[in-house]
Short mmCIF file of C-alpha atoms and ligand atoms in Angstrom, two decimals:
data_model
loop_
_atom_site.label_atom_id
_atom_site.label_comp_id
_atom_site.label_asym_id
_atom_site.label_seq_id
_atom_site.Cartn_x
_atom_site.Cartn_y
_atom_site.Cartn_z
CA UNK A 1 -13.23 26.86 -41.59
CA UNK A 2 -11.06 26.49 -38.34
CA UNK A 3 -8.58 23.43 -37.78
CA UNK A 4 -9.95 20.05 -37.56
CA UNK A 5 -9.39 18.12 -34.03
CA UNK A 6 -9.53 14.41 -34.01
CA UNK A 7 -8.45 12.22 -31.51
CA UNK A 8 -7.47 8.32 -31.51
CA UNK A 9 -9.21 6.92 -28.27
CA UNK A 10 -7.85 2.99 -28.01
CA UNK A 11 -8.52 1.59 -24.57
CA UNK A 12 -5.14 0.62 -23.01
CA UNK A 13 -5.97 -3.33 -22.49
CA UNK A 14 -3.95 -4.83 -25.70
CA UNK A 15 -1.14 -4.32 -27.79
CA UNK A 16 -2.47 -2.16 -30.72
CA UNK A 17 -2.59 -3.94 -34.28
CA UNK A 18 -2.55 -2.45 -37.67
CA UNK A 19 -6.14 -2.32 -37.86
CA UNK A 20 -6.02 0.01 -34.72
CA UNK A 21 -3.17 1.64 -36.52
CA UNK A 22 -5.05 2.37 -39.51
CA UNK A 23 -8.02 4.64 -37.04
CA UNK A 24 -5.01 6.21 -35.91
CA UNK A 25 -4.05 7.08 -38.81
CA UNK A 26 -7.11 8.33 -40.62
CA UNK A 27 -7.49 10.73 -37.68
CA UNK A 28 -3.55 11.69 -37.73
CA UNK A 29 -3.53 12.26 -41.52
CA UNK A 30 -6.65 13.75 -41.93
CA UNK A 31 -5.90 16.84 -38.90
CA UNK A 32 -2.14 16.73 -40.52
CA UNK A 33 -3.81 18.04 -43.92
CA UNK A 34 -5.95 20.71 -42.43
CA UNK A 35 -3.22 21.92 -39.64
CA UNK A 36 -5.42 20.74 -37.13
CA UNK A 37 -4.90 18.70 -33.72
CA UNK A 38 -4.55 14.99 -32.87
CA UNK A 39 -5.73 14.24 -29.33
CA UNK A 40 -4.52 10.56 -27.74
CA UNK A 41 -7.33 9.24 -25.37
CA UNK A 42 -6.89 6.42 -23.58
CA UNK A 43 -10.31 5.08 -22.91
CA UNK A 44 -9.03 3.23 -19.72
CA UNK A 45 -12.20 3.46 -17.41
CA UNK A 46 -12.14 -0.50 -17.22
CA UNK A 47 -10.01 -0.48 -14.42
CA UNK A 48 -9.42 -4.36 -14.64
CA UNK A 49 -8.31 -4.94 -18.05
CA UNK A 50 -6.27 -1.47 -18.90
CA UNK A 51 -2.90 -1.19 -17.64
CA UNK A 52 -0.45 1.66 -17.41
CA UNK A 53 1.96 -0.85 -19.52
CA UNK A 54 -0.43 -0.76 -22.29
CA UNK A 55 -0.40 2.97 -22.52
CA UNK A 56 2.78 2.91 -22.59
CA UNK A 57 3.55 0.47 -25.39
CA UNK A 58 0.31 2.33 -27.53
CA UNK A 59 2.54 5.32 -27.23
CA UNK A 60 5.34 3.83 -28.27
CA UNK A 61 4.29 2.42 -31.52
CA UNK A 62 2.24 5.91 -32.37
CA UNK A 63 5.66 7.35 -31.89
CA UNK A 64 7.44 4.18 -34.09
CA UNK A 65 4.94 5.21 -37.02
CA UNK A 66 5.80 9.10 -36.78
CA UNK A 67 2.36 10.38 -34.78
CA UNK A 68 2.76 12.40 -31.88
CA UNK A 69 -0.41 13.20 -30.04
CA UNK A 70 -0.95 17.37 -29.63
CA UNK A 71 -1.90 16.10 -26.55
CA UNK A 72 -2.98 12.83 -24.23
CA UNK A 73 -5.25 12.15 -21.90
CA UNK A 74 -7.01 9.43 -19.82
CA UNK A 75 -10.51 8.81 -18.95
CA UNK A 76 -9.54 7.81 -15.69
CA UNK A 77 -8.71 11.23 -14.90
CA UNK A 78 -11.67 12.83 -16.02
CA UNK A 79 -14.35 11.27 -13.68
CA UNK A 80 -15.89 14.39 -12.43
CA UNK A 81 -16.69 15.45 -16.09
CA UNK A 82 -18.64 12.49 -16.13
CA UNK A 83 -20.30 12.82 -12.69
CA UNK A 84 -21.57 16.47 -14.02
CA UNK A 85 -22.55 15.42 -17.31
CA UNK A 86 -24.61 12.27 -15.84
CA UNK A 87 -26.18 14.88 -13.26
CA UNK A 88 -26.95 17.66 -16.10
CA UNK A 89 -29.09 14.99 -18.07
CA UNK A 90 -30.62 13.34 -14.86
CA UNK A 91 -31.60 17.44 -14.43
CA UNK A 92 -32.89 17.80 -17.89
CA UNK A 93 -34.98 14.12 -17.34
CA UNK A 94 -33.03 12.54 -19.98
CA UNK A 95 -31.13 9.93 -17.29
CA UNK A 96 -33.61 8.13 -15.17
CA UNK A 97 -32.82 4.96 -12.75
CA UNK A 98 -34.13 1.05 -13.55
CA UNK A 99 -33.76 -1.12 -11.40
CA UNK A 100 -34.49 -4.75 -13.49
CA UNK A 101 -31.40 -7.20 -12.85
CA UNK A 102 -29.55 -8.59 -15.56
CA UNK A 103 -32.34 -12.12 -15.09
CA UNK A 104 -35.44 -10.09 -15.12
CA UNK A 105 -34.39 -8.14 -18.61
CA UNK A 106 -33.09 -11.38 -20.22
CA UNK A 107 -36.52 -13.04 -19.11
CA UNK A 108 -38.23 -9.76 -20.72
CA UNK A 109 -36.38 -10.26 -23.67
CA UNK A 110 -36.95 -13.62 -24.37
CA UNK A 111 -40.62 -13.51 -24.11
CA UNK A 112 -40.85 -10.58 -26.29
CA UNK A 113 -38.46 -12.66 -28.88
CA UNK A 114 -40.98 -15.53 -28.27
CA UNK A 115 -43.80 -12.77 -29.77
CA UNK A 116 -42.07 -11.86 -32.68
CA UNK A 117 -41.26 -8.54 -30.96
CA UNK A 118 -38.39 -6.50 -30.95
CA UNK A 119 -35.87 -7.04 -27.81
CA UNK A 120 -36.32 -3.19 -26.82
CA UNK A 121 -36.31 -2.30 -23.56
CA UNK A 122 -39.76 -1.35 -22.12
CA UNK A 123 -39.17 1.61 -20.24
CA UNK A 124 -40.80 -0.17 -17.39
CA UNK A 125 -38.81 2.08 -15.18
CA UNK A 126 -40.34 5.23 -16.35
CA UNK A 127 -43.32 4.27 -14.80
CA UNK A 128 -41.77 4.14 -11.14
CA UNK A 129 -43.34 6.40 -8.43
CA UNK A 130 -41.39 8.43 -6.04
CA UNK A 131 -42.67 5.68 -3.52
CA UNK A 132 -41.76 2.51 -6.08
CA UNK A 133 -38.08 3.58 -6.17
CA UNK A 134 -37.78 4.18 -2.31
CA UNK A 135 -39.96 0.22 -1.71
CA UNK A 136 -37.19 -1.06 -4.31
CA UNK A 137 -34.01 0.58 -2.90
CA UNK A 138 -35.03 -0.67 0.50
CA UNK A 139 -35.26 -4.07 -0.89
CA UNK A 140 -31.29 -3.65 -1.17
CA UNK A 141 -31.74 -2.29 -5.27
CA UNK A 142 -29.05 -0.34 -6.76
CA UNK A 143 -30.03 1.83 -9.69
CA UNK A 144 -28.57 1.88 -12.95
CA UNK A 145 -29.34 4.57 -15.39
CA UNK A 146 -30.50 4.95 -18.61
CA UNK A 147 -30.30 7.44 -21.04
CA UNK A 148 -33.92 8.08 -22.43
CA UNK A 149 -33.97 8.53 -25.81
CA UNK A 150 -35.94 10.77 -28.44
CA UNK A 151 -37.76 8.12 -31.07
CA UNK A 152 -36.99 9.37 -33.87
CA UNK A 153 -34.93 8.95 -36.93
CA UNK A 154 -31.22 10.36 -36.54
CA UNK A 155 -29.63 10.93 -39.50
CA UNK A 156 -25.95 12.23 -40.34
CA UNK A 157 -23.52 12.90 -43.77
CA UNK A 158 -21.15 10.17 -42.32
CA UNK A 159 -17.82 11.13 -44.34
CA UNK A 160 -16.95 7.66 -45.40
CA UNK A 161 -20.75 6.17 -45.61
CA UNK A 162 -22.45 9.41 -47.27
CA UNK A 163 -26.21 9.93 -45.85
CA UNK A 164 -27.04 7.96 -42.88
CA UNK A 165 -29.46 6.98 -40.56
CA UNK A 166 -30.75 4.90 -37.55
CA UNK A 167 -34.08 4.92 -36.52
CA UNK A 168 -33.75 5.42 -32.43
CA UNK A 169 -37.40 4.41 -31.54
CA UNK A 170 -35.70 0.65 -32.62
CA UNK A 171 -33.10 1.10 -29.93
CA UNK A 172 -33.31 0.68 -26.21
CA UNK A 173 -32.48 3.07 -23.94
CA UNK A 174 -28.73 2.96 -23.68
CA UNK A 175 -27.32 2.34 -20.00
CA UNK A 176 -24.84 5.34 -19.28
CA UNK A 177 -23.92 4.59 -15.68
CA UNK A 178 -24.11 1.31 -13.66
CA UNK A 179 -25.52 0.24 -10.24
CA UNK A 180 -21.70 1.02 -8.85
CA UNK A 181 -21.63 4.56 -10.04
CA UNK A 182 -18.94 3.65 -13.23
CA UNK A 183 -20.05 5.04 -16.58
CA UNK A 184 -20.16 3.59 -19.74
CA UNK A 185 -18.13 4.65 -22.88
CA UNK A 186 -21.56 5.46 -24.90
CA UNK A 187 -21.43 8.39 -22.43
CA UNK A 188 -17.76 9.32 -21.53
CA UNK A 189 -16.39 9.57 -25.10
CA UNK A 190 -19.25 12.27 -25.72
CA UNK A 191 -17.96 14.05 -22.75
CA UNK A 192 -14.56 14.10 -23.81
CA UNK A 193 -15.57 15.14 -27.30
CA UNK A 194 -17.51 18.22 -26.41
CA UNK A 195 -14.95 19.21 -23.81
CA UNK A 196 -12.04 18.78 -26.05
CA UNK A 197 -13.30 20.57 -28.88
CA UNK A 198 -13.05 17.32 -31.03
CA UNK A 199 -14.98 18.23 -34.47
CA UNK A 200 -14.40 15.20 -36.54
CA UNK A 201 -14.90 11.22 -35.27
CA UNK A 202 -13.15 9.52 -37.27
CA UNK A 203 -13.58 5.34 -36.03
CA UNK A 204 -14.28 2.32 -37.21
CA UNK A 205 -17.80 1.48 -38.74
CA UNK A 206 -18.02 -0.96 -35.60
CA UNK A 207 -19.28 1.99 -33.80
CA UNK A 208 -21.61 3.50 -36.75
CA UNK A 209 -25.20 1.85 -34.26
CA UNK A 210 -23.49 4.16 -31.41
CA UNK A 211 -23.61 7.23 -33.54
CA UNK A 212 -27.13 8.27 -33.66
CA UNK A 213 -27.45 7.77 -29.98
CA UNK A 214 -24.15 9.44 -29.31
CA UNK A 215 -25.31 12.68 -31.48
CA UNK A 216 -28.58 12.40 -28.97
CA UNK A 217 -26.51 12.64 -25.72
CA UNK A 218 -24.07 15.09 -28.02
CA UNK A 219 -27.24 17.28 -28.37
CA UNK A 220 -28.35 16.93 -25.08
CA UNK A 221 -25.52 17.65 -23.04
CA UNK A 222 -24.24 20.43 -25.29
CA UNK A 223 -27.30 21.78 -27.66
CA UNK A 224 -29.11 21.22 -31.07
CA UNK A 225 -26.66 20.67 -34.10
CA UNK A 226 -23.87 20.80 -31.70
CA UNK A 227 -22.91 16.82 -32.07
CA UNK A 228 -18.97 16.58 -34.39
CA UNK A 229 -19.19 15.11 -37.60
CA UNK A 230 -19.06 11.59 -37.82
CA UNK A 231 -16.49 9.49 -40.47
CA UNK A 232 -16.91 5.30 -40.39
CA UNK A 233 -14.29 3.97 -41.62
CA UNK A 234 -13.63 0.06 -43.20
CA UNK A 235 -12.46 -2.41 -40.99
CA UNK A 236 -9.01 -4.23 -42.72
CA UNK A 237 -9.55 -8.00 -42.72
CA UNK A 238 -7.33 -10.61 -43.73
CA UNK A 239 -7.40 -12.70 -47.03
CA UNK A 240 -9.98 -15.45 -45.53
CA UNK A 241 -12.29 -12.27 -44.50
CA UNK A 242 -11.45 -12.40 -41.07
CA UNK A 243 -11.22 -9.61 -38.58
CA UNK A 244 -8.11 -8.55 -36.80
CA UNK A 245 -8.54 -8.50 -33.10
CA UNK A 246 -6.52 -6.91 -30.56
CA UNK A 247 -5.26 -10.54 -29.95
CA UNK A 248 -4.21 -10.91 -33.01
CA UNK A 249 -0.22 -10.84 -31.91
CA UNK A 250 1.82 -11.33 -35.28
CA UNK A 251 -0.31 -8.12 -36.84
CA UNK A 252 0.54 -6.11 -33.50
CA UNK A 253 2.22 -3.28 -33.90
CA UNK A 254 5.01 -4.60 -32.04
CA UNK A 255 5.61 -7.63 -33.13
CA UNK A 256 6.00 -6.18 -37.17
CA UNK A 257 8.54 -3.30 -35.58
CA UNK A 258 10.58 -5.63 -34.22
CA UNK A 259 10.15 -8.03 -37.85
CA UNK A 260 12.28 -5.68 -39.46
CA UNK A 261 9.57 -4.27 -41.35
CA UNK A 262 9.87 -0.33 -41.92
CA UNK A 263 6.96 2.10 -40.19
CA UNK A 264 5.93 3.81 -43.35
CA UNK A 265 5.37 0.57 -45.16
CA UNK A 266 2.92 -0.54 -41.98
CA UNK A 267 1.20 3.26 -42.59
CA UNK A 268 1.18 2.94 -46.67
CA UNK A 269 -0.81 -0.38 -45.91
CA UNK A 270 -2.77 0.93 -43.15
CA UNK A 271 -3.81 3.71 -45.08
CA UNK A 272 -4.12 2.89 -48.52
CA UNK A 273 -6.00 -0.90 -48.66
CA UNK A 274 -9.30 -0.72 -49.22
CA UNK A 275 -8.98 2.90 -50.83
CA UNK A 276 -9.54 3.87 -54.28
CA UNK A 277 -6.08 4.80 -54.04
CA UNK A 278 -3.43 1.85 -54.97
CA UNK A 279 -1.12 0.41 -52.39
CA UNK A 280 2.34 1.98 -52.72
CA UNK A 281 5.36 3.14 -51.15
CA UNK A 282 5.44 6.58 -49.60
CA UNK A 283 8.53 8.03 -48.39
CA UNK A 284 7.29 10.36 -45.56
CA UNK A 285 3.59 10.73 -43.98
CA UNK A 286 3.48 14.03 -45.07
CA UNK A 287 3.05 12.53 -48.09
CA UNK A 288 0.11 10.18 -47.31
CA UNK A 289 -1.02 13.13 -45.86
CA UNK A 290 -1.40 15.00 -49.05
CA UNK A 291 -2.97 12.67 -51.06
CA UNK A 292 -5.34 11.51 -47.76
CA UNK A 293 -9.33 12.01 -48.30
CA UNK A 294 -12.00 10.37 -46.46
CA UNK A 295 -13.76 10.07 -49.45
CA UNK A 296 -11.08 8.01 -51.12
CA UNK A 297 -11.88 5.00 -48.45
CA UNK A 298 -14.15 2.52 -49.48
CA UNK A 299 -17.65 1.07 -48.02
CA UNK A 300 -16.54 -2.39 -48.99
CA UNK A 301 -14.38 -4.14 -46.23
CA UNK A 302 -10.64 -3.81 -46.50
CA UNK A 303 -8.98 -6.52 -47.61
CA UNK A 304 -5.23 -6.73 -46.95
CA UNK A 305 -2.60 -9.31 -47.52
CA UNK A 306 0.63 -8.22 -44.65
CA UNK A 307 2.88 -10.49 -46.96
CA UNK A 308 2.84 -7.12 -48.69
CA UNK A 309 4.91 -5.75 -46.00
CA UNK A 310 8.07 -7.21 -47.46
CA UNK A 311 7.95 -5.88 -50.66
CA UNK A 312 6.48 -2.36 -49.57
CA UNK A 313 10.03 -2.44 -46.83
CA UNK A 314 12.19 -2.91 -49.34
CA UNK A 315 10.00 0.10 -51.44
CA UNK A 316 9.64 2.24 -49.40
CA UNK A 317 13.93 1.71 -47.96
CA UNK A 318 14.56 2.82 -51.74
CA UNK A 319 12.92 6.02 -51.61
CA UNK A 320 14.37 7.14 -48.45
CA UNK A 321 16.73 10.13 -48.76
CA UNK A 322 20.11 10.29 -46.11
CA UNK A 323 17.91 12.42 -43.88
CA UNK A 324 15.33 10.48 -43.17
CA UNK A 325 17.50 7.96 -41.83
CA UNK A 326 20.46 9.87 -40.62
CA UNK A 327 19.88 8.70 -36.77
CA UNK A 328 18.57 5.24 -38.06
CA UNK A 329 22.46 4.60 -39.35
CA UNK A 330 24.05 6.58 -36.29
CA UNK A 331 22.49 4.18 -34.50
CA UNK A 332 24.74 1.30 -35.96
CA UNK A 333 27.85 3.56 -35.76
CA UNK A 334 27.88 4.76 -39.71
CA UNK A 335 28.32 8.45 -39.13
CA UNK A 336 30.80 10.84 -40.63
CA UNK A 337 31.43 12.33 -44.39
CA UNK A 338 30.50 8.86 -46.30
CA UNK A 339 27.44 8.00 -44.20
CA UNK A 340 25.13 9.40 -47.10
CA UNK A 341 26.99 8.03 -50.06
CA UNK A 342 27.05 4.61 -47.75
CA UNK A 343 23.36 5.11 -47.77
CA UNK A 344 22.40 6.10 -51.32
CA UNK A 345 24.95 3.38 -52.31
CA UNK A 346 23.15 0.49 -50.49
CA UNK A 347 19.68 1.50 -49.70
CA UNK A 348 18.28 -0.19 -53.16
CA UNK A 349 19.64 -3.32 -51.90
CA UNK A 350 18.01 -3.58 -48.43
CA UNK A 351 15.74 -6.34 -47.19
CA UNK A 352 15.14 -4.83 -44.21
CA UNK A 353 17.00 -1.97 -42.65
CA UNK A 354 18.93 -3.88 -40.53
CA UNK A 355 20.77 -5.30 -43.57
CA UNK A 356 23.14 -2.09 -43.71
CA UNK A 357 25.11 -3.58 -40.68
CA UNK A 358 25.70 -6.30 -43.50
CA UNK A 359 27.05 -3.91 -46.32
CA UNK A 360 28.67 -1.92 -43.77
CA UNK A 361 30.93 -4.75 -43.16
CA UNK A 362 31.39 -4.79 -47.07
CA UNK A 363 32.81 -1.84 -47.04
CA UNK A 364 34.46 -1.17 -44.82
CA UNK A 365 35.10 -4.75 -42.22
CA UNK A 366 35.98 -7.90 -43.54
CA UNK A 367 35.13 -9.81 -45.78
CA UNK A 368 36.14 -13.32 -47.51
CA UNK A 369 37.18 -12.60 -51.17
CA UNK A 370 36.37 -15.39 -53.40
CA UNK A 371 39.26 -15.65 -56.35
CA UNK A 372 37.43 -16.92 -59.33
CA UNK A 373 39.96 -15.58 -61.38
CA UNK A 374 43.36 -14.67 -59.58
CA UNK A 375 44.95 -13.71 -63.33
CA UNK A 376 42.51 -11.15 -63.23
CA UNK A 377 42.48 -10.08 -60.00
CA UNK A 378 46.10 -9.39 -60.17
CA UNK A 379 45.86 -7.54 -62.74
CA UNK A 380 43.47 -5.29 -62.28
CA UNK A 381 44.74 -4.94 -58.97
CA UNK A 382 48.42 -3.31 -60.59
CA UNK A 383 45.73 -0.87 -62.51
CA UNK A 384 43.99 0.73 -59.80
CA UNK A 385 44.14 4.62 -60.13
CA UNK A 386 45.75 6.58 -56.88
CA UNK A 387 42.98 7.72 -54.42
CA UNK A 388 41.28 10.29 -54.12
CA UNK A 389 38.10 8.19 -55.93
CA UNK A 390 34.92 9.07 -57.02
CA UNK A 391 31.64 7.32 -58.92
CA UNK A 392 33.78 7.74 -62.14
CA UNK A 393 37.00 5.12 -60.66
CA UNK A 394 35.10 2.04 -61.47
CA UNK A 395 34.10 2.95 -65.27
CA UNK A 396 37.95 4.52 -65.70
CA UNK A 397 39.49 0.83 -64.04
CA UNK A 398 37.51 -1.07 -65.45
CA UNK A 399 37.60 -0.31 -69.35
CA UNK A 400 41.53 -0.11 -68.12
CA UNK A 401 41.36 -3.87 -66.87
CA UNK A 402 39.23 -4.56 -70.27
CA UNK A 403 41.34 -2.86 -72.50
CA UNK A 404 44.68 -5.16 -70.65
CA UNK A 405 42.85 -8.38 -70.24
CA UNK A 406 40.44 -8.08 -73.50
CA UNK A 407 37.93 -9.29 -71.05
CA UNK A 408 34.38 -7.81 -71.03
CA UNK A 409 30.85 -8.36 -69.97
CA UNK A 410 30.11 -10.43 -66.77
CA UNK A 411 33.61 -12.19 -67.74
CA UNK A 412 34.94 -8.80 -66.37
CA UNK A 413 32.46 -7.56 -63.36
CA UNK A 414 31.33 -11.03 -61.88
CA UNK A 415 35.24 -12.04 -61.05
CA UNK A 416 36.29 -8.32 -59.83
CA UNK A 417 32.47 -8.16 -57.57
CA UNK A 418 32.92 -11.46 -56.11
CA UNK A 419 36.66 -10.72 -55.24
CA UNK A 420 35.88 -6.68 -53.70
CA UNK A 421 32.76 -7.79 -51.89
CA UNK A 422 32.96 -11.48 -51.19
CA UNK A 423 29.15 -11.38 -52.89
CA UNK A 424 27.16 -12.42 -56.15
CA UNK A 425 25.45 -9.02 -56.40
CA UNK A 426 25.02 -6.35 -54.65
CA UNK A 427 25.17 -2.26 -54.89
CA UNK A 428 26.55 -0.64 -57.89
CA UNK A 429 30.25 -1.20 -57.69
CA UNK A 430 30.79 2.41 -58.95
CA UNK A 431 28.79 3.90 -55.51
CA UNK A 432 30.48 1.00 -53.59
CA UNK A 433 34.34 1.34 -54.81
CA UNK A 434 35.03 4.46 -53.36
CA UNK A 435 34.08 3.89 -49.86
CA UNK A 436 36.01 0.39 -50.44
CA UNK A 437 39.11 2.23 -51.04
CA UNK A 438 41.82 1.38 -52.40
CA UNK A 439 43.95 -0.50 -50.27
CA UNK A 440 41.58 -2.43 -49.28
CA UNK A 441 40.05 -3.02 -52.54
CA UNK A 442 43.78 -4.19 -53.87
CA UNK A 443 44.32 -6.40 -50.30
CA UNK A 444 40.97 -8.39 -51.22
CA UNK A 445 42.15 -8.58 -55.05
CA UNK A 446 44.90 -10.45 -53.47
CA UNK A 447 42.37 -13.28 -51.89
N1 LIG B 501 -12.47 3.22 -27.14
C1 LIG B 501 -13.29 3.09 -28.30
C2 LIG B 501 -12.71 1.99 -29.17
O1 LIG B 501 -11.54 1.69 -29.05
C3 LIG B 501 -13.32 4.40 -29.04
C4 LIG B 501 -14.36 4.47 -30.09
C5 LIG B 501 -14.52 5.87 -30.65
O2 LIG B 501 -13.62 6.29 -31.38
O3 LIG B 501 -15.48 6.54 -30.35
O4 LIG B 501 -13.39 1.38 -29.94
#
């Protein structure tokens, strides 16, 4: 079997959400798997409402949650692709012009509702002579076109919904192009799909009552059995059952970045809710990647609760190894020979990431010692061991301090914590002692 491609195709006129996140990352993890590619598309032929800012920011928070595109591209450049494609079916009689205005097919509609009839478009427009059209487009008319489907029953292995099927002679024609020549993205994403080789459309099940007429045009434009396969996926909805829309600002992809909250803990949710598979913390997407299946995701809708995010940050900061966040910390200045023991020191403690500028200052800025027991302090202080110190000083020091003071148990720790790091808890004192040091670990003994 060759390499899957995929592509995420968000129209650039909102900040993207973790709903949108989670269709991103179906199609990212699912092409990751197989070694395949993941195509960007910016579906931005609404000229109006997509901006160039929008793109933008949708790139940046792919690139926050670790996806880079194979490669991106934009509707808008594409137009002649379209202009072919609408003239190959208009060739083949699949694309023919009508010419009712938006009052005449509501009237239509309403009196066949009035019936008890479906509100299907009559094909009234099939019916035009050569001479009809020319009368009408004389009258000042404008065309639009629709795409004339097959009645039949289309049916597909959807890779989320199993066997499925839409019955096309229910549908109406679809409109592909409009009286001012712009196309509609019924058409446009079909183009892009055959052109770009895309084998697997993977999208939210919003879009399954566009498949069966998109595997039409698919067939159509390109040939029998030629349309991609076709995954739906579950839509995530909050705990009331609501939908997320692209107004939704606190679930944006931005706005939970800048919370503090950590990018694999936004994917783990993304990905996992409404799965088979339980909710956890994942340390890289490779990992989500190798436990990803389509078949894992379930038909019911996906219920998620982003109070979650708190606990799976703090997660999923615990599993990270030094690497992973080597340029995170060089970013706040910890660099050099203890940046990793800094890290594996302090990383089960962390709220949020930013909290290591905190225990940074711990260790190694200043803090205000609190002397809940300055006997103690002063002695232990007079039994520190010369440097150089490892994970094994604060065991060795402190059975010393015990062994001289006959104090044990919190009696011991609490008063000696409290004193080195100003704090109630924190890291393990044996990972955190060394990079105190000593002279500043006997300088905060002092008060
Ligand atoms: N631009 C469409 C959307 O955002 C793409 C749908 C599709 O994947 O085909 O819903």
């Amino acid at each position: 079997m060759s390499a899957p491609v995929v592509r995420f195709a968000p129209s650039p006129t909102g900040r993207i959400h973790i709903g949108n996140a989670r269709t991103a990352l179906l199609n990212y993890l699912f092409a990751a798997r197989a070694g395949g590619r993941f195509i960007l598309r910016f579906d931005d032929t609404d000229a109006v409402r997509s901006t160039e800012e929008f793109a933008r920011s949708i790139e940046v928070d792919l690139a926050w949650l670790g996806m880079r595109p194979h490669q991106t591209v934009r509707q808008s450049d594409r137009l002649q692709l379209y202009v072919a494609a609408a003239e190959k079916l208009k060739a083949v009689g699949r694309l023919y012009p009508a010419y009712e205005t938006q009052a005449e097919l509501d009237r239509r509609r309403k009196l066949k509702q009035a019936r008890g009839l479906p509100p299907v478009y009559d094909r009234a427009a099939l019916a035009l002579t050569e001479d009809d059209r020319a009368r009408l487009e004389t009258e000042g008319r404008k065309p639009h076109w629709r795409f004339k489907l097959d009645q039949r029953i289309v049916e597909w292995t959807d890779g989320v919904r199993g066997a499925s099927h839409i019955d096309c002679a229910s549908l109406s024609d679809p409109v592909l192009m409009r009286e001012d020549g712009t196309f509609l993205y019924t058409l446009t994403s079909v183009v892009d799909d055959i052109d770009l080789g895309v084998t697997d459309v993977i999208r939210g099940e919003d879009h399954v009552s566009n498949t069966a007429v998109q595997i039409q045009i698919f067939e159509a434009l390109a040939g029998e059995g030629r349309a991609p396969k076709f995954a739906h996926h579950n839509l995530l909805v909050d705990a009331t059952g609501g939908g997320l829309s692209k107004r939704t600002g606190s679930l944006s992809i931005a706005s939970l970045r800048e919370s503090g909250v950590e990018a694999l803990a936004v994917a783990a949710l993304a990905v996992l809710t409404g799965t088979s598979d339980e909710v956890h913390a994942v340390s890289s997407l490779v990992e989500l990647a190798q436990m990803f299946d389509l078949a894992h995701i379930s038909r019911n809708s996906a219920k998620f609760d982003p109070a979650e995010l708190r606990t799976l940050t703090q997660r999923t900061l615990h599993k990270l190894d030094f690497e992973s966040v080597r340029d995170r910390l060089a970013a706040h200045d910890i660099v050099g020979v203890h940046a990793e023991a800094f890290w594996l020191a302090v990383r089960g403690n962390l709220e949020t990431f930013q909290d290591v500028v905190a225990w940074r200052r711990v260790v190694d800025g200043e803090v205000a010692p609190v002397i809940e027991d300055a006997e103690l302090c002063r002695t232990a202080a007079t039994l520190m061991p010369p440097e150089p110190w490892d994970e094994t000083t604060w065991g060795d020091w402190t059975n010393a301090v015990k062994g001289a003071t006959g104090r044990k148990g919190r009696g011991l720790f609490h008063p000696l914590r409290l004193a080195l790091t100003g704090r109630e808890n924190g890291p393990e004192l044996a990972k955190l002692l060394p990079l105190i040091g000593r002279a500043r670990s006997v300088q905060r003994l002092a008060g």
